[in-house]
Coordinates of C-alpha atoms in Angstrom, one line a residue:
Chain A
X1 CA 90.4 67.9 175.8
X2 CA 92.2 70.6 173.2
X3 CA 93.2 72.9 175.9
X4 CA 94.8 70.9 178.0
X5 CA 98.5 70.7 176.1
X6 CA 100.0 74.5 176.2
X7 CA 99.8 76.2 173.3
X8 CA 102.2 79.1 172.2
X9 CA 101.1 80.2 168.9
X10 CA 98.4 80.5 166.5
X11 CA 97.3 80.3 162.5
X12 CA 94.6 82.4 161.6
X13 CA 92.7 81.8 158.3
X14 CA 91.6 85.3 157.2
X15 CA 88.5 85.3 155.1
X16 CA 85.2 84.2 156.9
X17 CA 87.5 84.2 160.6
X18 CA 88.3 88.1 160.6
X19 CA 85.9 89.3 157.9
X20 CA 83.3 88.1 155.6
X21 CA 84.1 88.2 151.8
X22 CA 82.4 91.0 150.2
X23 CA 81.4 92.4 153.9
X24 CA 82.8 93.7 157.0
X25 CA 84.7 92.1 160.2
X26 CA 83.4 89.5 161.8
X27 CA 81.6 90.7 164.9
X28 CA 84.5 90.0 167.9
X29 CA 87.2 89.3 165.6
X30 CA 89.5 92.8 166.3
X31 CA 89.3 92.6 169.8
X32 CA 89.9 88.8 169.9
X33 CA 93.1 89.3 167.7
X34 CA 94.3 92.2 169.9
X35 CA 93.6 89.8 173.2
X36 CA 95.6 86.8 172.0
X37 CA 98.2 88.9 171.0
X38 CA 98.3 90.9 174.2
X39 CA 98.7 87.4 175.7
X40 CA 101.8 86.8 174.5
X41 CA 101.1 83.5 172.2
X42 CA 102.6 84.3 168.6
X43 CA 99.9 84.8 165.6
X44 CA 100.4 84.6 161.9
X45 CA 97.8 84.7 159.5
X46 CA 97.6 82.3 156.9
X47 CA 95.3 82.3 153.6
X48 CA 94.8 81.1 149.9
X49 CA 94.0 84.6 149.2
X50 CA 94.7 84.7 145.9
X51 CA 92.2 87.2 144.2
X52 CA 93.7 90.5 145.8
X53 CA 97.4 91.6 145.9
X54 CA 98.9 90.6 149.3
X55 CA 99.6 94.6 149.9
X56 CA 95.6 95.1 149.2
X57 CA 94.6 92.5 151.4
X58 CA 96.8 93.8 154.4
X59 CA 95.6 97.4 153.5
X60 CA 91.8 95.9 153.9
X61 CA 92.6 94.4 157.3
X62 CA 93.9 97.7 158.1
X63 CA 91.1 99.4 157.5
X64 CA 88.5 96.6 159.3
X65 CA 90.5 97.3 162.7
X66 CA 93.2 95.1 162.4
X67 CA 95.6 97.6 162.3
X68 CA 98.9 96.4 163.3
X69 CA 99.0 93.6 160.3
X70 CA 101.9 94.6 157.5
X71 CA 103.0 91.6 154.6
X72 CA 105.2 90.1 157.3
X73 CA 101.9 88.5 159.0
X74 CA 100.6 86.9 156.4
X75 CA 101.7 84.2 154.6
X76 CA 99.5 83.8 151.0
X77 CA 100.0 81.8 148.3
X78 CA 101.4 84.2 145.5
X79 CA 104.9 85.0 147.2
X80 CA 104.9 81.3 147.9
X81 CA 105.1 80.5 144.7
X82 CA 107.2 83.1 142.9
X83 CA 109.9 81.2 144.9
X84 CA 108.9 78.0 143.1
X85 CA 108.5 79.8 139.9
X86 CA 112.2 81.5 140.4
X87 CA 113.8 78.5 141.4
X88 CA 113.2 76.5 138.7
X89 CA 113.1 79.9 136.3
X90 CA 109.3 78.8 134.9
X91 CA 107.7 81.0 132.8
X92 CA 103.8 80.5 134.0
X93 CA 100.9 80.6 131.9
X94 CA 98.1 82.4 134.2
X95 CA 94.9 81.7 135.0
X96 CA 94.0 83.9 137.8
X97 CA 92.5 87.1 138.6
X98 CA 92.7 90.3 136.7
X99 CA 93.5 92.1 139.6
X100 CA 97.0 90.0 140.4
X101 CA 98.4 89.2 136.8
X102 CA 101.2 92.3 137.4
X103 CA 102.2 90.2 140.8
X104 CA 103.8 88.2 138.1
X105 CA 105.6 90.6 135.7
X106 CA 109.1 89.3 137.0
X107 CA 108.9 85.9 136.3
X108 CA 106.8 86.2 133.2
X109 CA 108.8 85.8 129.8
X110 CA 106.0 86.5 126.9
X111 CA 108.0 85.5 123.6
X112 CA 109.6 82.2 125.5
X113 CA 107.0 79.2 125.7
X114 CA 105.6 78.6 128.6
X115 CA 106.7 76.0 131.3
X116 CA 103.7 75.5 133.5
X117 CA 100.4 77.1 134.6
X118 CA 100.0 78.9 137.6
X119 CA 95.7 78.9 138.9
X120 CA 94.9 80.9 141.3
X121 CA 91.3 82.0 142.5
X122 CA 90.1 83.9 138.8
X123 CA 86.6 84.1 139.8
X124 CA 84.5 85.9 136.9
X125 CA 88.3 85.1 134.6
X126 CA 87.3 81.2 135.0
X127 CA 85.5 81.4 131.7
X128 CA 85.3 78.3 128.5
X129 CA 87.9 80.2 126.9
X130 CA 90.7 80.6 129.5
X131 CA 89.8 76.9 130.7
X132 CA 90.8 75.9 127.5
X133 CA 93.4 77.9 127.3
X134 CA 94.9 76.7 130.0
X135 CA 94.6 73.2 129.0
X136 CA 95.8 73.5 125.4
X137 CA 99.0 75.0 127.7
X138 CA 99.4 71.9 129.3
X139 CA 98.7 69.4 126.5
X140 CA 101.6 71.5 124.8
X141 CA 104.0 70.8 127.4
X142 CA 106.3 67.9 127.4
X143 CA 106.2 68.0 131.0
X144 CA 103.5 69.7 131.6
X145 CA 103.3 71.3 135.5
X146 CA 100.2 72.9 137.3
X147 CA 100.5 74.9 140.4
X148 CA 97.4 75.8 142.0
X149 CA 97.2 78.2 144.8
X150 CA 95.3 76.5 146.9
X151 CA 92.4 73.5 146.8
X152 CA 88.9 75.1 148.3
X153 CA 85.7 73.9 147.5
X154 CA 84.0 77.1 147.5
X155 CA 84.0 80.2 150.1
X156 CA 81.3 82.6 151.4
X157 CA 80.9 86.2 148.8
X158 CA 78.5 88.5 149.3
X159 CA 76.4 86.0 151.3
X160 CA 76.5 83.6 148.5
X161 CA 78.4 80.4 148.0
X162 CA 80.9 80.9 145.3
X163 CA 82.8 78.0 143.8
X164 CA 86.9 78.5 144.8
X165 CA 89.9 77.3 142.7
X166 CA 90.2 73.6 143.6
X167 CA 86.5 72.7 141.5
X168 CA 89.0 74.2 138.4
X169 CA 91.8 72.7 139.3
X170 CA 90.2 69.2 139.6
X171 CA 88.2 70.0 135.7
X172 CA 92.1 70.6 134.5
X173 CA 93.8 67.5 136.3
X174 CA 90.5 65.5 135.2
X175 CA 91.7 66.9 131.5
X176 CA 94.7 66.1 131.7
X177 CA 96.0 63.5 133.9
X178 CA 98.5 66.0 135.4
X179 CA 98.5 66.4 139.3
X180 CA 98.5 69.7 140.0
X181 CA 101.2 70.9 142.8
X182 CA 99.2 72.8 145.8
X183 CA 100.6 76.3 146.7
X184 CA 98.3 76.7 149.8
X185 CA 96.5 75.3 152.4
X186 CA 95.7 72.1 153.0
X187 CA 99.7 71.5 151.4
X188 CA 102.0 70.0 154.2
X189 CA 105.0 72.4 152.7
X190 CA 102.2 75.5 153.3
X191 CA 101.7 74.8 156.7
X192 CA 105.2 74.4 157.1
X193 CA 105.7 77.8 156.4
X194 CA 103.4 79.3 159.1
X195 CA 105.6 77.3 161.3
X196 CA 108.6 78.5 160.5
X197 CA 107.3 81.1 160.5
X198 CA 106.2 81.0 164.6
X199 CA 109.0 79.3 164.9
X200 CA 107.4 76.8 167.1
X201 CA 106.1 72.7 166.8
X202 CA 103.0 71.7 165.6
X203 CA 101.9 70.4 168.6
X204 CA 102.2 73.8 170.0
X205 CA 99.7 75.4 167.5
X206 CA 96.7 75.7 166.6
X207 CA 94.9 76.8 163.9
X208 CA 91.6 78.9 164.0
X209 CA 89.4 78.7 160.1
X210 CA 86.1 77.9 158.6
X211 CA 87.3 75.3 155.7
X212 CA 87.1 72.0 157.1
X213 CA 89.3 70.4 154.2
X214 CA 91.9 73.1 153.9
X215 CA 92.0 74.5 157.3
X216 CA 91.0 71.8 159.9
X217 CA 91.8 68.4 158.1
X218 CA 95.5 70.0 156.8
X219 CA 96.6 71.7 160.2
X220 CA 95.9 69.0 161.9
X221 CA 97.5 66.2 159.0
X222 CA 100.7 68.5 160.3
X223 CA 100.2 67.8 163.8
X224 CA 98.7 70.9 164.7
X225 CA 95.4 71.2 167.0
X226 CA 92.8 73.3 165.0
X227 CA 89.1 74.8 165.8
X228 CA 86.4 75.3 163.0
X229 CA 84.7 78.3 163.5
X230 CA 80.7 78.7 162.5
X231 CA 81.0 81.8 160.5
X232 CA 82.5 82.3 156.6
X233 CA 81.7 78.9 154.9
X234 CA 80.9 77.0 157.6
X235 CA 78.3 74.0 156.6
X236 CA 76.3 72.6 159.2
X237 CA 77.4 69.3 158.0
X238 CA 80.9 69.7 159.0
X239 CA 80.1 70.1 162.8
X240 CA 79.5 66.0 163.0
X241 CA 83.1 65.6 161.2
X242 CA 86.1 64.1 163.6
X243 CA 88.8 66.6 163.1
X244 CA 88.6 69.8 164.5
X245 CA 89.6 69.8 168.2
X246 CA 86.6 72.0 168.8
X247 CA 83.9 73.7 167.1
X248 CA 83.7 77.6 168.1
X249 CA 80.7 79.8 167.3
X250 CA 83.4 82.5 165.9
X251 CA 87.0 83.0 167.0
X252 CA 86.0 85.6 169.5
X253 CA 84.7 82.2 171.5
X254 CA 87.7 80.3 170.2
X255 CA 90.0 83.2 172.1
X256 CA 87.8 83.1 175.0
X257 CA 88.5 79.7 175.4
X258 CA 91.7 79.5 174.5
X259 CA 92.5 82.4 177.0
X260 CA 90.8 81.3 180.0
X261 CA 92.7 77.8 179.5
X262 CA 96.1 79.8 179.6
X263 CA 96.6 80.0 183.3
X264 CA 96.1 76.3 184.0
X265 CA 98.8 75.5 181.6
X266 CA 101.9 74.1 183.6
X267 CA 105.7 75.6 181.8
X268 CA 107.7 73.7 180.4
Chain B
X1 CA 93.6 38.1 117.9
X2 CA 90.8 40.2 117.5
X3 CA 89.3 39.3 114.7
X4 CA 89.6 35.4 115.3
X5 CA 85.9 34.9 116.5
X6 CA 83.0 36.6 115.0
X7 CA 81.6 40.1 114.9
X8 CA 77.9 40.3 114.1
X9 CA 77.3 43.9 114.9
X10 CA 79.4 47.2 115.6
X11 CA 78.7 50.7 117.4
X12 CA 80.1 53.2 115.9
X13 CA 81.2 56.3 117.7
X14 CA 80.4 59.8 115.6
X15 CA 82.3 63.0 116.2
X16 CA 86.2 62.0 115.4
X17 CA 84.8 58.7 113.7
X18 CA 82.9 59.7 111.2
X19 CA 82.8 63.1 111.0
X20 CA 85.6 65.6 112.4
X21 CA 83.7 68.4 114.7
X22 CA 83.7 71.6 113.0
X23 CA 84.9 69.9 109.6
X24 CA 83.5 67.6 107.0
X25 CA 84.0 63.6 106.3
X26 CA 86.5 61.7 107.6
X27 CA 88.3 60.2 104.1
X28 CA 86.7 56.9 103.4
X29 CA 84.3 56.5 106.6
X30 CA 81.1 57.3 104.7
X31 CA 82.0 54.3 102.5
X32 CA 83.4 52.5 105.0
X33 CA 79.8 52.4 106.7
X34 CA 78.2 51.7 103.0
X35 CA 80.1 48.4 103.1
X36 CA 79.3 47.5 106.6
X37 CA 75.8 48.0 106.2
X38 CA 75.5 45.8 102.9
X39 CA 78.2 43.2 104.8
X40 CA 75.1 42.1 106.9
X41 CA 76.6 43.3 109.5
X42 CA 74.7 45.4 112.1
X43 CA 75.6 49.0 112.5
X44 CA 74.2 51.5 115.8
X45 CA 75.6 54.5 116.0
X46 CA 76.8 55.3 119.5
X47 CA 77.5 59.4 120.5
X48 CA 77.8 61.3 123.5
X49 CA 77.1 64.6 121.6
X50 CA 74.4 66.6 123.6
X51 CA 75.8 69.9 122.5
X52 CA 73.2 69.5 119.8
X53 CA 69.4 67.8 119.1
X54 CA 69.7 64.2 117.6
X55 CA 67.6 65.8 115.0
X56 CA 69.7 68.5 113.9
X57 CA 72.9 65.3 114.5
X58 CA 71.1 63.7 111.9
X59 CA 70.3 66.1 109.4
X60 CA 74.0 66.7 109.4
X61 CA 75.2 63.4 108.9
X62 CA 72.9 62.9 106.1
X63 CA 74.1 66.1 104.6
X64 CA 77.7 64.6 105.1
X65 CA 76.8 61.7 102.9
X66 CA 75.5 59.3 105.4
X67 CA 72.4 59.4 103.7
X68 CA 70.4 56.6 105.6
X69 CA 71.1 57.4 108.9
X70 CA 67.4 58.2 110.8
X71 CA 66.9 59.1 114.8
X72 CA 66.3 55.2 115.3
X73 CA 69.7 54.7 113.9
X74 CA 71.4 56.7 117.1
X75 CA 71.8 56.3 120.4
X76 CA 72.9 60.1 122.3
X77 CA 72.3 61.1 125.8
X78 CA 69.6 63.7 125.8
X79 CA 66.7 61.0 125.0
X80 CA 68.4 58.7 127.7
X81 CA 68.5 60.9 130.1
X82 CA 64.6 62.5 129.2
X83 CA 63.7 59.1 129.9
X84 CA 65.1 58.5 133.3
X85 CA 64.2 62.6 134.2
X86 CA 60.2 61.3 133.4
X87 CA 60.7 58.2 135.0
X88 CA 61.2 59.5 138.3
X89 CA 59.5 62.8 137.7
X90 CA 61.9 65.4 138.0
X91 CA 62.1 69.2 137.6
X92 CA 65.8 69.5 136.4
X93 CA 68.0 72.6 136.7
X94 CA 70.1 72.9 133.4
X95 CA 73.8 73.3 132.4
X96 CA 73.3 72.7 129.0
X97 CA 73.8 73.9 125.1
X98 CA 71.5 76.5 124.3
X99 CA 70.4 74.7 121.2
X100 CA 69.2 72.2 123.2
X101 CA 67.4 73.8 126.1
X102 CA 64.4 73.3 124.2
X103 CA 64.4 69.4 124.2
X104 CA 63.5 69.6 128.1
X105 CA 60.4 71.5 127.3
X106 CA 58.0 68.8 128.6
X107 CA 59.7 68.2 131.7
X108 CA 60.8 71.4 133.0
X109 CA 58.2 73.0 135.7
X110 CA 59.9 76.8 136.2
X111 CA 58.0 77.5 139.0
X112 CA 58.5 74.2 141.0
X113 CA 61.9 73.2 143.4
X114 CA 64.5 72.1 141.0
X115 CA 65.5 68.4 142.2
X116 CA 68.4 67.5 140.0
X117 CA 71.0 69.4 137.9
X118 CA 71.5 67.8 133.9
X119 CA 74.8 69.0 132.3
X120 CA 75.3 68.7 129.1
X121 CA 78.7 69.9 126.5
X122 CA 77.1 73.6 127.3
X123 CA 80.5 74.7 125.4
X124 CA 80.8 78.6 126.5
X125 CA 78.0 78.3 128.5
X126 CA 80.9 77.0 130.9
X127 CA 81.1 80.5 132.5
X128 CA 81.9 80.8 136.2
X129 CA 78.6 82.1 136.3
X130 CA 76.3 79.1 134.8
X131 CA 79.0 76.9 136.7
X132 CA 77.7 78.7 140.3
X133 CA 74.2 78.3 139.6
X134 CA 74.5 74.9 139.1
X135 CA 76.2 74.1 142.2
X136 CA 74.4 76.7 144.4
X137 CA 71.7 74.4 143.2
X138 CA 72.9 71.0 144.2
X139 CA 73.7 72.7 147.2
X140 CA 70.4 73.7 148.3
X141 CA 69.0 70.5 147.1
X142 CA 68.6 67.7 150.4
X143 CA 69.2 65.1 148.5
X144 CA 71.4 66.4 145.4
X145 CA 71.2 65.0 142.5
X146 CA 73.6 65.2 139.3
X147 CA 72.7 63.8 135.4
X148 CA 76.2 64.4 133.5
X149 CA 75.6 63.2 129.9
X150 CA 78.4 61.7 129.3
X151 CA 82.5 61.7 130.9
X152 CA 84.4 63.0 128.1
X153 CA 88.0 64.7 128.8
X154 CA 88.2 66.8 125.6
X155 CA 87.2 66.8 121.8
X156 CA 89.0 68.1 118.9
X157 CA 87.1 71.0 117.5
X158 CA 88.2 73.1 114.5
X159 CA 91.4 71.5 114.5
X160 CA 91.9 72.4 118.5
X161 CA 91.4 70.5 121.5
X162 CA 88.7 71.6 123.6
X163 CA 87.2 71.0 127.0
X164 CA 84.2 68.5 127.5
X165 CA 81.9 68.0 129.9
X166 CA 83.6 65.5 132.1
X167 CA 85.8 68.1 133.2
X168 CA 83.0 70.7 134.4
X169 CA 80.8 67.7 135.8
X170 CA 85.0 66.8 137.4
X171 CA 84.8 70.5 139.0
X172 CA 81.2 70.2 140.0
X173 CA 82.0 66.7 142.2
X174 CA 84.3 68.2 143.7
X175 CA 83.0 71.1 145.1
X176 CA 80.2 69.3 146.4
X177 CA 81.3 65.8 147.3
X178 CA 77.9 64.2 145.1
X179 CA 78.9 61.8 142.4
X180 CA 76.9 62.1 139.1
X181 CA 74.9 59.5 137.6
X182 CA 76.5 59.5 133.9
X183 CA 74.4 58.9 131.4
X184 CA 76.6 58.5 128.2
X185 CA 80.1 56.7 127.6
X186 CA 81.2 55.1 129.3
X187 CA 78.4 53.9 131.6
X188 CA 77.7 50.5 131.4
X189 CA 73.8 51.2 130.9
X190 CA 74.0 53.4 128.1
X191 CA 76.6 50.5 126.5
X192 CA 74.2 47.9 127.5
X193 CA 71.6 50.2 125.6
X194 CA 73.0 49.8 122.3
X195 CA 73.6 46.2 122.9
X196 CA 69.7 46.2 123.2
X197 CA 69.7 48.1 119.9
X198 CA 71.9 45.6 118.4
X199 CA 69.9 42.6 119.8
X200 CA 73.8 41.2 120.5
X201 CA 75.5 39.9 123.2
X202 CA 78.9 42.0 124.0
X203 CA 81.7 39.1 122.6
X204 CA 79.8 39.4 119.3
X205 CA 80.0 43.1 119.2
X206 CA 83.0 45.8 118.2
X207 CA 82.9 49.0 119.4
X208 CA 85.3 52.0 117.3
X209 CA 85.3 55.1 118.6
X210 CA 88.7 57.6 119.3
X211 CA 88.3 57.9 122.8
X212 CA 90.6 56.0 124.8
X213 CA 88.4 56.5 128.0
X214 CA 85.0 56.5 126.8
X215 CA 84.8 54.4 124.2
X216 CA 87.9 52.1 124.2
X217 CA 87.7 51.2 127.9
X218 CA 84.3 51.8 128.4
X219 CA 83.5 49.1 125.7
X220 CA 85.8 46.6 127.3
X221 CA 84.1 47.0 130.1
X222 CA 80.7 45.7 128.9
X223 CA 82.8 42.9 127.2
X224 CA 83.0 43.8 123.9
X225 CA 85.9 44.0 121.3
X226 CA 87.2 48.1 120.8
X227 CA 89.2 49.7 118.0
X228 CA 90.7 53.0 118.8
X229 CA 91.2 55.4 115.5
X230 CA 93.8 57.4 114.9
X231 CA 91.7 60.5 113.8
X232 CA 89.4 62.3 116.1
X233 CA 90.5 63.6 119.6
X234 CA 93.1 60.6 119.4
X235 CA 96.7 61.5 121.1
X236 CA 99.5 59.5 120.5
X237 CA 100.4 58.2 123.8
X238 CA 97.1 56.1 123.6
X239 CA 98.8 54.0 121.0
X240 CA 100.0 52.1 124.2
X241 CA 97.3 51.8 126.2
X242 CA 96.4 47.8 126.6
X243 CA 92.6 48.7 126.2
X244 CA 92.4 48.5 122.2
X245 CA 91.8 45.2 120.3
X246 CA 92.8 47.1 117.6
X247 CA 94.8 50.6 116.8
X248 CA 93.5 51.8 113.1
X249 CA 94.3 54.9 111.3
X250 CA 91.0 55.7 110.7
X251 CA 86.6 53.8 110.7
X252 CA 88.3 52.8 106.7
X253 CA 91.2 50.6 107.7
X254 CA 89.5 49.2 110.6
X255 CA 86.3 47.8 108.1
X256 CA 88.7 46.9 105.8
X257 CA 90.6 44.6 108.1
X258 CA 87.0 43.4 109.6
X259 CA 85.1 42.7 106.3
X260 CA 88.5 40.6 105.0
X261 CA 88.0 38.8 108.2
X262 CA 84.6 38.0 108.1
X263 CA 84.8 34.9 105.0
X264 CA 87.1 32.8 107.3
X265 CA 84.6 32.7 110.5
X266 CA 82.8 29.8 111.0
X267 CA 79.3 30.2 111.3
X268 CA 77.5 28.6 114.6

């Protein structure tokens, strides 16, 4: 049974658990945020966003009713990997959406060549011509290096599947030979992060989201216990897979759950 | 040794073989071929171009000097793949070149259920776009269905390398977990289809082409002999590879080496 260990804290996939992309909150989602945070058990929200600023995306959560999230909630792939990118002082070639290229103004150098590419979810900007450009990037480089902010399939927009950055990611590494390094779920180093970041074991947490590959299959690769919820990508399909500890309707019933389980837990 | 037993027949790749996309005559292939041909020797010519009819393929090659060269003297994937779409009757959804939409005429039914995808080199017709169609496609299909003709990485065009269709058909997997039936290099039918041509068996056969993957390996495969060229899409790391019989600057060198061979086989 999942809800038999305790469990003190909780990831939350954003898109298609508290909203749907291109629409509003999920029906239940607020309230069921606002309850397992009343409860005590720590929450941090953790997303491949990486079409929207992080500052826009906590401004939209705002405005859907979730409005006690700031930047120090969420954990999204661009900050994450700025810290690679000034670590190591790369200067990224970018493929990603118009909307975040400024995100990247402190690490970009334009008269230096560039040291690796940086993907992120470009949607409409995943044309021929940046593919290629991306690609002549790499088969430039010496040692060439590909980050990719996350590895989805596809995601829910607008009530239409939409394919996500990992199908462009696998058309460059296919290209190239080059494995691409993974800022994002389902990366072991990502979930790591949210961990820190609660500040609590794996086997404490689990995580709520509606990718079976980067949410279910990585949290629980990590140790965590995780639920796949029926709404934002969900594929019927997925239901009959092994890993999720439990399949929810939507995480208002994963909270319900989770929160009725509570009082049975024995402390530590 | 490579050329210590004898060759009877040879395919002959096109596009970085005898011809450089985008550009004229590779130096010395057109009589290169010339000499084969009156050698005795039998010549197919063995492409994985489907970013244009094998008509209009032809008309340019006899334009480019290889005057004799008629559709019965090439093997390419859009005829292949018509005649496996007719054999099994079905209504394909495209990802194609615009200049070849046309060759599907008599099997496309617009106002049936599409029941497979065919991608072709569709070149900019690689949008995000086209690429979501195709897989919203497979997606709705029950039992999805995916034609890639051919598995290319890349091609050099005007001088610069460029993205083939291996790497969309690379994205497209992905995203859905179905695996495409290639029709093209390297697939072992479509080698085994010019062997037929031929009227061969594989150890008497020698395949040059300047891809490592597709034509190199894929021709070992079948168990014929494979000369990589140095022109083309060829990159210098390949020079390594164990795959090659041969490594030859260019179609010229490689006959020149094979006709000097030829007096000092024994005949069966």
């Amino acid at each position: 049974m999942w809800l038999e260990r305790p469990i003190r804290g909780v990831m939350l996939d954003i898109t298609g658990v508290l909203y749907e992309s291109g629409a509003g909150a999920i029906t239940g989602s607020v309230h069921a945020v606002d309850r397992l945070r009343a409860s005590g058990l720590r929450v941090v929200l953790v997303s491949n966003e990486s079409s929207q600023p992080t500052s826009t995306l906590v401004k939209n959560l705002n405005t859907l009713g979730y409005d006690w999230v700031t930047t120090d909630d969420v954990i999204t792939p661009i900050p994450a990997v700025m810290a690679v990118l000034r670590q190591h002082a790369l200067n990224p070639h970018l493929l990603v959406h118009p909307s975040v290229e400024h995100e990247f103004d402190d690490v970009v150098r334009a008269e230096e060549a560039k040291t690796c590419v940086v993907m992120g979810d470009a949607d409409a900007n995943f044309s021929f011509e940046n593919m290629n450009s991306a690609f002549n990037c790499l088969m430039d480089m010496k040692q060439p290096k590909l980050y990719c902010l996350g590895k989805g399939r596809y995601y829910r927009h607008n009530g239409k599947l939409q394919l996500d950055v990992g199908c462009f990611n696998a058309a460059l590494e296919f290209a190239t030979g080059v494995t691409a390094d993974i800022v994002g779920k389902p990366a072991k180093l990502y979930f790591q992060k949210a961990l820190d970041h609660l500040n609590l074991p794996a086997e404490q947490v689990l995580m709520v989201g509606d990718d079976l590959f980067g949410d279910v299959v990585g949290a629980t690769e990590v140790g965590c216990r995780a639920v796949l919820v029926r709404t934002g990508k969900f594929q019927n399909s997925w239901g009959q897979h092994a890993a999720p500890s439990f399949v929810a309707d939507n995480l208002a019933h994963a909270v319900d759950l989770l929160l009725e389980a509570m009082p049975h837990w024995t402390t530590a």
